[in-house]
Amino acid sequence: MSLAALRPMSRADLPAFHGVMMSAGMDSRSSWSRTTVQDLEHSLFAEGAGGFVALGGGGEADLGEIVGCVGFRPDGAATLTLNKLATLPEVRGQGYGQKLVQAVEETAQRGGFRRVLLAVSQYNLEVIPFYKRLDYVESDEVYRFAHPNSPKPVVLMKEIE
Ligand SMILES: CC(C)(COP(=O)(O)OP(=O)(O)OC[C@H]1O[C@@H](n2cnc3c(N)ncnc32)[C@H](O)[C@@H]1OP(=O)(O)O)[C@@H](O)C(=O)NCCC(=O)NCCS
């Protein structure tokens, strides 16, 4: 059973959000690993942007601990971009990742966006099947918030009904 409990993130969550990202085991060549708390604040608190955190519930000690994170940011009126999705390695396979993606999709739906767009780093292509299981498809669209010095990412997209 999934114990995934999510809530919208607040500024007070920034250090824990950053901590989850840095513990995710991302390839050190990816710009992800150089993300600072200030970068996060800039992205997650841009106009119309935000994020969710997933709370662990496995036992008394970790009750309420932040174990997953995701961000979103609009690119125009039709596209909501999804970014900074991560779960701690010790909670993987319990549905947290999927719930975090769904929270962004619901945000898109409520906001009248037509699609969710995300970018997968060339150093992290092994995550693509995770998104394909959630009905994301490869797209030629431009992911506007890609890091300028990184190799061109693979862009994935899902239409929102
Ligand atoms: C990608 C990530 C967030 C998935 O988190 P998670 O908490 O394990 O996700 P879930 O438990 O919701 O997994 C949902 C399903 O996808 C599957 N899945 C997870 N990672 C997968 C992968 N890399 N390839 C294929 N399937 C995968 C799970 O087994 C699960 O299947 P099930 O429903 O049959 O059990 C996590 O692996 C992670 O933080 N990776 C490092 C950071 C990263 O790559 N972020 C994405 C940046 S674009």
PDB file of C-alpha atoms and ligand atoms in Angstrom:
ATOM      1  CA  MET A   1       0.000   0.000   0.000  1.00  0.00           C
ATOM      2  CA  SER A   2       1.228   3.474  -0.799  1.00  0.00           C
ATOM      3  CA  LEU A   3       1.511   5.811   2.160  1.00  0.00           C
ATOM      4  CA  ALA A   4       2.206   8.790  -0.066  1.00  0.00           C
ATOM      5  CA  ALA A   5       0.914  11.964   1.545  1.00  0.00           C
ATOM      6  CA  LEU A   6       1.576  15.112  -0.386  1.00  0.00           C
ATOM      7  CA  ARG A   7       1.250  18.771   0.377  1.00  0.00           C
ATOM      8  CA  PRO A   8       2.122  21.970  -1.468  1.00  0.00           C
ATOM      9  CA  MET A   9       5.605  23.145  -0.586  1.00  0.00           C
ATOM     10  CA  SER A  10       6.324  26.334   1.321  1.00  0.00           C
ATOM     11  CA  ARG A  11       9.480  28.444   1.561  1.00  0.00           C
ATOM     12  CA  ALA A  12      10.294  26.687   4.836  1.00  0.00           C
ATOM     13  CA  ASP A  13      10.556  23.419   2.871  1.00  0.00           C
ATOM     14  CA  LEU A  14      13.308  24.718   0.565  1.00  0.00           C
ATOM     15  CA  PRO A  15      16.267  23.188   2.484  1.00  0.00           C
ATOM     16  CA  ALA A  16      14.557  19.780   2.783  1.00  0.00           C
ATOM     17  CA  PHE A  17      13.451  19.902  -0.878  1.00  0.00           C
ATOM     18  CA  HIS A  18      17.053  20.630  -1.831  1.00  0.00           C
ATOM     19  CA  GLY A  19      18.269  17.824   0.425  1.00  0.00           C
ATOM     20  CA  VAL A  20      16.030  15.276  -1.323  1.00  0.00           C
ATOM     21  CA  MET A  21      17.282  16.455  -4.728  1.00  0.00           C
ATOM     22  CA  MET A  22      20.906  16.128  -3.653  1.00  0.00           C
ATOM     23  CA  SER A  23      20.287  12.639  -2.202  1.00  0.00           C
ATOM     24  CA  ALA A  24      18.610  11.360  -5.369  1.00  0.00           C
ATOM     25  CA  GLY A  25      21.806   9.938  -6.830  1.00  0.00           C
ATOM     26  CA  MET A  26      21.789  12.024 -10.008  1.00  0.00           C
ATOM     27  CA  ASP A  27      24.823  11.884 -12.319  1.00  0.00           C
ATOM     28  CA  SER A  28      27.295  14.557 -11.206  1.00  0.00           C
ATOM     29  CA  ARG A  29      27.656  15.804 -14.819  1.00  0.00           C
ATOM     30  CA  SER A  30      24.025  16.921 -14.751  1.00  0.00           C
ATOM     31  CA  SER A  31      23.255  20.558 -13.879  1.00  0.00           C
ATOM     32  CA  TRP A  32      20.876  19.080 -11.267  1.00  0.00           C
ATOM     33  CA  SER A  33      23.817  18.415  -8.941  1.00  0.00           C
ATOM     34  CA  ARG A  34      24.843  22.082  -9.007  1.00  0.00           C
ATOM     35  CA  THR A  35      21.370  23.401  -8.130  1.00  0.00           C
ATOM     36  CA  THR A  36      21.524  25.707  -5.127  1.00  0.00           C
ATOM     37  CA  VAL A  37      18.759  26.545  -2.650  1.00  0.00           C
ATOM     38  CA  GLN A  38      18.681  30.018  -4.240  1.00  0.00           C
ATOM     39  CA  ASP A  39      18.167  28.478  -7.705  1.00  0.00           C
ATOM     40  CA  LEU A  40      15.282  26.482  -6.281  1.00  0.00           C
ATOM     41  CA  GLU A  41      13.709  29.521  -4.714  1.00  0.00           C
ATOM     42  CA  HIS A  42      13.981  31.393  -8.021  1.00  0.00           C
ATOM     43  CA  SER A  43      12.313  28.577  -9.955  1.00  0.00           C
ATOM     44  CA  LEU A  44       9.691  27.341  -7.484  1.00  0.00           C
ATOM     45  CA  PHE A  45       8.496  30.788  -6.482  1.00  0.00           C
ATOM     46  CA  ALA A  46       8.421  32.326  -9.961  1.00  0.00           C
ATOM     47  CA  GLU A  47       5.029  33.626 -11.061  1.00  0.00           C
ATOM     48  CA  GLY A  48       2.510  30.772 -11.246  1.00  0.00           C
ATOM     49  CA  ALA A  49       5.124  28.243 -10.132  1.00  0.00           C
ATOM     50  CA  GLY A  50       5.153  25.968  -7.105  1.00  0.00           C
ATOM     51  CA  GLY A  51       5.853  22.495  -5.924  1.00  0.00           C
ATOM     52  CA  PHE A  52       4.791  19.579  -3.771  1.00  0.00           C
ATOM     53  CA  VAL A  53       6.576  17.563  -1.146  1.00  0.00           C
ATOM     54  CA  ALA A  54       5.851  13.942  -0.231  1.00  0.00           C
ATOM     55  CA  LEU A  55       5.920  13.005   3.425  1.00  0.00           C
ATOM     56  CA  GLY A  56       7.213   9.700   4.722  1.00  0.00           C
ATOM     57  CA  GLY A  57       4.967   7.719   7.012  1.00  0.00           C
ATOM     58  CA  GLY A  58       6.887   4.505   7.533  1.00  0.00           C
ATOM     59  CA  GLY A  59       7.385   4.748  11.278  1.00  0.00           C
ATOM     60  CA  GLU A  60       7.384   7.084  14.230  1.00  0.00           C
ATOM     61  CA  ALA A  61      10.904   8.303  13.614  1.00  0.00           C
ATOM     62  CA  ASP A  62      10.314   9.426  10.038  1.00  0.00           C
ATOM     63  CA  LEU A  63       6.681  10.474  10.304  1.00  0.00           C
ATOM     64  CA  GLY A  64       6.324  13.680   8.371  1.00  0.00           C
ATOM     65  CA  GLU A  65       9.856  13.655   6.985  1.00  0.00           C
ATOM     66  CA  ILE A  66      10.117  14.982   3.433  1.00  0.00           C
ATOM     67  CA  VAL A  67      10.999  12.034   1.202  1.00  0.00           C
ATOM     68  CA  GLY A  68      10.007  13.337  -2.235  1.00  0.00           C
ATOM     69  CA  CYS A  69       9.661  16.555  -4.180  1.00  0.00           C
ATOM     70  CA  VAL A  70       8.517  18.016  -7.478  1.00  0.00           C
ATOM     71  CA  GLY A  71       8.211  21.485  -8.967  1.00  0.00           C
ATOM     72  CA  PHE A  72       6.118  23.082 -11.682  1.00  0.00           C
ATOM     73  CA  ARG A  73       6.319  26.302 -13.638  1.00  0.00           C
ATOM     74  CA  PRO A  74       4.124  27.675 -16.429  1.00  0.00           C
ATOM     75  CA  ASP A  75       5.513  28.384 -19.889  1.00  0.00           C
ATOM     76  CA  GLY A  76       2.697  30.415 -21.391  1.00  0.00           C
ATOM     77  CA  ALA A  77      -0.994  29.675 -20.928  1.00  0.00           C
ATOM     78  CA  ALA A  78      -1.031  26.173 -22.432  1.00  0.00           C
ATOM     79  CA  THR A  79       2.061  24.492 -20.971  1.00  0.00           C
ATOM     80  CA  LEU A  80       2.895  23.629 -17.394  1.00  0.00           C
ATOM     81  CA  THR A  81       6.451  22.363 -17.035  1.00  0.00           C
ATOM     82  CA  LEU A  82       7.324  19.701 -14.457  1.00  0.00           C
ATOM     83  CA  ASN A  83      10.770  19.781 -12.866  1.00  0.00           C
ATOM     84  CA  LYS A  84      12.879  18.620  -9.924  1.00  0.00           C
ATOM     85  CA  LEU A  85      11.084  15.315  -9.402  1.00  0.00           C
ATOM     86  CA  ALA A  86      12.927  13.147  -6.885  1.00  0.00           C
ATOM     87  CA  THR A  87      12.314  10.606  -4.168  1.00  0.00           C
ATOM     88  CA  LEU A  88      14.831   9.344  -1.625  1.00  0.00           C
ATOM     89  CA  PRO A  89      16.346   6.015  -2.727  1.00  0.00           C
ATOM     90  CA  GLU A  90      15.034   4.276   0.416  1.00  0.00           C
ATOM     91  CA  VAL A  91      11.367   5.015  -0.402  1.00  0.00           C
ATOM     92  CA  ARG A  92      11.396   4.202  -4.114  1.00  0.00           C
ATOM     93  CA  GLY A  93       8.847   1.843  -5.614  1.00  0.00           C
ATOM     94  CA  GLN A  94       6.130   2.845  -3.141  1.00  0.00           C
ATOM     95  CA  GLY A  95       4.202   5.197  -5.388  1.00  0.00           C
ATOM     96  CA  TYR A  96       5.642   8.515  -4.227  1.00  0.00           C
ATOM     97  CA  GLY A  97       7.063   9.419  -7.636  1.00  0.00           C
ATOM     98  CA  GLN A  98       3.829   8.681  -9.434  1.00  0.00           C
ATOM     99  CA  LYS A  99       1.773  10.653  -6.891  1.00  0.00           C
ATOM    100  CA  LEU A 100       4.072  13.654  -7.273  1.00  0.00           C
ATOM    101  CA  VAL A 101       3.675  13.594 -11.064  1.00  0.00           C
ATOM    102  CA  GLN A 102      -0.096  13.287 -10.697  1.00  0.00           C
ATOM    103  CA  ALA A 103      -0.163  16.294  -8.362  1.00  0.00           C
ATOM    104  CA  VAL A 104       1.421  18.404 -11.108  1.00  0.00           C
ATOM    105  CA  GLU A 105      -1.017  17.018 -13.690  1.00  0.00           C
ATOM    106  CA  GLU A 106      -3.938  17.958 -11.422  1.00  0.00           C
ATOM    107  CA  THR A 107      -2.446  21.426 -11.016  1.00  0.00           C
ATOM    108  CA  ALA A 108      -2.293  21.685 -14.822  1.00  0.00           C
ATOM    109  CA  GLN A 109      -5.885  20.573 -15.166  1.00  0.00           C
ATOM    110  CA  ARG A 110      -7.150  23.037 -12.567  1.00  0.00           C
ATOM    111  CA  GLY A 111      -5.166  25.834 -14.210  1.00  0.00           C
ATOM    112  CA  GLY A 112      -6.558  25.126 -17.692  1.00  0.00           C
ATOM    113  CA  PHE A 113      -3.170  24.067 -19.132  1.00  0.00           C
ATOM    114  CA  ARG A 114      -3.302  21.758 -22.152  1.00  0.00           C
ATOM    115  CA  ARG A 115      -0.086  19.854 -21.531  1.00  0.00           C
ATOM    116  CA  VAL A 116       2.623  18.993 -19.030  1.00  0.00           C
ATOM    117  CA  LEU A 117       6.145  19.218 -20.443  1.00  0.00           C
ATOM    118  CA  LEU A 118       9.383  18.026 -18.864  1.00  0.00           C
ATOM    119  CA  ALA A 119      13.012  17.552 -19.802  1.00  0.00           C
ATOM    120  CA  VAL A 120      15.158  14.508 -19.104  1.00  0.00           C
ATOM    121  CA  SER A 121      18.898  15.073 -18.957  1.00  0.00           C
ATOM    122  CA  GLN A 122      21.143  13.134 -21.344  1.00  0.00           C
ATOM    123  CA  TYR A 123      22.822  11.858 -18.168  1.00  0.00           C
ATOM    124  CA  ASN A 124      19.563  10.414 -16.817  1.00  0.00           C
ATOM    125  CA  LEU A 125      17.941   8.662 -19.767  1.00  0.00           C
ATOM    126  CA  GLU A 126      17.171   5.588 -17.651  1.00  0.00           C
ATOM    127  CA  VAL A 127      14.249   7.469 -16.081  1.00  0.00           C
ATOM    128  CA  ILE A 128      12.367   7.725 -19.411  1.00  0.00           C
ATOM    129  CA  PRO A 129      10.471   4.392 -18.947  1.00  0.00           C
ATOM    130  CA  PHE A 130       9.119   5.731 -15.626  1.00  0.00           C
ATOM    131  CA  TYR A 131       7.455   8.625 -17.461  1.00  0.00           C
ATOM    132  CA  LYS A 132       6.330   6.471 -20.404  1.00  0.00           C
ATOM    133  CA  ARG A 133       4.419   4.256 -17.963  1.00  0.00           C
ATOM    134  CA  LEU A 134       2.586   7.430 -16.933  1.00  0.00           C
ATOM    135  CA  ASP A 135       1.673   8.117 -20.604  1.00  0.00           C
ATOM    136  CA  TYR A 136       4.346  10.694 -21.412  1.00  0.00           C
ATOM    137  CA  VAL A 137       5.568  10.716 -25.015  1.00  0.00           C
ATOM    138  CA  GLU A 138       8.636  12.233 -26.623  1.00  0.00           C
ATOM    139  CA  SER A 139       8.040  15.667 -28.080  1.00  0.00           C
ATOM    140  CA  ASP A 140       9.769  18.140 -30.408  1.00  0.00           C
ATOM    141  CA  GLU A 141       8.670  21.049 -28.253  1.00  0.00           C
ATOM    142  CA  VAL A 142      11.271  23.236 -26.612  1.00  0.00           C
ATOM    143  CA  TYR A 143      11.711  23.005 -22.852  1.00  0.00           C
ATOM    144  CA  ARG A 144      12.284  26.655 -22.135  1.00  0.00           C
ATOM    145  CA  PHE A 145      13.906  26.257 -18.722  1.00  0.00           C
ATOM    146  CA  ALA A 146      16.669  23.877 -19.822  1.00  0.00           C
ATOM    147  CA  HIS A 147      20.123  24.678 -18.516  1.00  0.00           C
ATOM    148  CA  PRO A 148      21.917  26.606 -21.322  1.00  0.00           C
ATOM    149  CA  ASN A 149      25.256  24.791 -20.907  1.00  0.00           C
ATOM    150  CA  SER A 150      23.866  21.246 -20.740  1.00  0.00           C
ATOM    151  CA  PRO A 151      23.473  18.841 -23.678  1.00  0.00           C
ATOM    152  CA  LYS A 152      20.048  19.075 -25.313  1.00  0.00           C
ATOM    153  CA  PRO A 153      17.589  17.156 -23.086  1.00  0.00           C
ATOM    154  CA  VAL A 154      14.933  14.664 -24.173  1.00  0.00           C
ATOM    155  CA  VAL A 155      11.580  16.439 -23.915  1.00  0.00           C
ATOM    156  CA  LEU A 156       8.536  14.465 -22.794  1.00  0.00           C
ATOM    157  CA  MET A 157       4.940  15.633 -22.900  1.00  0.00           C
ATOM    158  CA  LYS A 158       1.500  14.569 -21.764  1.00  0.00           C
ATOM    159  CA  GLU A 159      -1.753  16.063 -22.994  1.00  0.00           C
ATOM    160  CA  ILE A 160      -4.115  17.018 -20.200  1.00  0.00           C
ATOM    161  CA  GLU A 161      -7.757  16.109 -20.843  1.00  0.00           C
TER     162      GLU A 161
HETATM  163  C1  LIG B   1      12.100   8.721 -10.922  1.00  0.00           C
HETATM  164  C2  LIG B   1      11.755   8.612  -9.442  1.00  0.00           C
HETATM  165  C3  LIG B   1      11.230   9.958  -8.934  1.00  0.00           C
HETATM  166  C4  LIG B   1      10.670   7.522  -9.277  1.00  0.00           C
HETATM  167  O1  LIG B   1      10.287   7.557  -7.933  1.00  0.00           O
HETATM  168  P1  LIG B   1       9.530   6.337  -7.209  1.00  0.00           P
HETATM  169  O2  LIG B   1       9.115   6.883  -5.879  1.00  0.00           O
HETATM  170  O3  LIG B   1      10.331   5.103  -7.230  1.00  0.00           O
HETATM  171  O4  LIG B   1       8.287   6.158  -8.188  1.00  0.00           O
HETATM  172  P2  LIG B   1       7.034   5.188  -7.992  1.00  0.00           P
HETATM  173  O5  LIG B   1       7.202   4.309  -6.794  1.00  0.00           O
HETATM  174  O6  LIG B   1       5.798   6.011  -8.063  1.00  0.00           O
HETATM  175  O7  LIG B   1       7.117   4.301  -9.314  1.00  0.00           O
HETATM  176  C5  LIG B   1       5.995   4.146 -10.132  1.00  0.00           C
HETATM  177  C6  LIG B   1       6.228   2.956 -11.027  1.00  0.00           C
HETATM  178  O8  LIG B   1       7.309   3.238 -11.925  1.00  0.00           O
HETATM  179  C7  LIG B   1       8.298   2.233 -11.786  1.00  0.00           C
HETATM  180  N1  LIG B   1       9.595   2.869 -11.971  1.00  0.00           N
HETATM  181  C8  LIG B   1      10.254   3.665 -11.105  1.00  0.00           C
HETATM  182  N2  LIG B   1      11.426   4.074 -11.641  1.00  0.00           N
HETATM  183  C9  LIG B   1      11.490   3.492 -12.869  1.00  0.00           C
HETATM  184  C10 LIG B   1      12.449   3.509 -13.915  1.00  0.00           C
HETATM  185  N3  LIG B   1      13.600   4.194 -13.818  1.00  0.00           N
HETATM  186  N4  LIG B   1      12.180   2.789 -15.038  1.00  0.00           N
HETATM  187  C11 LIG B   1      11.022   2.085 -15.155  1.00  0.00           C
HETATM  188  N5  LIG B   1      10.084   2.037 -14.201  1.00  0.00           N
HETATM  189  C12 LIG B   1      10.317   2.725 -13.081  1.00  0.00           C
HETATM  190  C13 LIG B   1       8.115   1.677 -10.393  1.00  0.00           C
HETATM  191  O9  LIG B   1       8.622   0.367 -10.300  1.00  0.00           O
HETATM  192  C14 LIG B   1       6.617   1.722 -10.234  1.00  0.00           C
HETATM  193  O10 LIG B   1       6.032   0.590 -10.849  1.00  0.00           O
HETATM  194  P3  LIG B   1       4.803  -0.221 -10.151  1.00  0.00           P
HETATM  195  O11 LIG B   1       3.676   0.766 -10.087  1.00  0.00           O
HETATM  196  O12 LIG B   1       4.567  -1.352 -11.069  1.00  0.00           O
HETATM  197  O13 LIG B   1       5.304  -0.600  -8.803  1.00  0.00           O
HETATM  198  C15 LIG B   1      13.012   8.186  -8.600  1.00  0.00           C
HETATM  199  O14 LIG B   1      13.542   7.016  -9.156  1.00  0.00           O
HETATM  200  C16 LIG B   1      14.109   9.249  -8.523  1.00  0.00           C
HETATM  201  O15 LIG B   1      14.094  10.134  -7.661  1.00  0.00           O
HETATM  202  N6  LIG B   1      15.105   9.168  -9.439  1.00  0.00           N
HETATM  203  C17 LIG B   1      16.245  10.116  -9.421  1.00  0.00           C
HETATM  204  C18 LIG B   1      15.840  11.511  -9.810  1.00  0.00           C
HETATM  205  C19 LIG B   1      15.256  11.560 -11.202  1.00  0.00           C
HETATM  206  O16 LIG B   1      15.673  10.859 -12.109  1.00  0.00           O
HETATM  207  N7  LIG B   1      14.263  12.447 -11.384  1.00  0.00           N
HETATM  208  C20 LIG B   1      13.634  12.681 -12.682  1.00  0.00           C
HETATM  209  C21 LIG B   1      14.243  13.890 -13.317  1.00  0.00           C
HETATM  210  S1  LIG B   1      13.617  14.111 -14.986  1.00  0.00           S
END
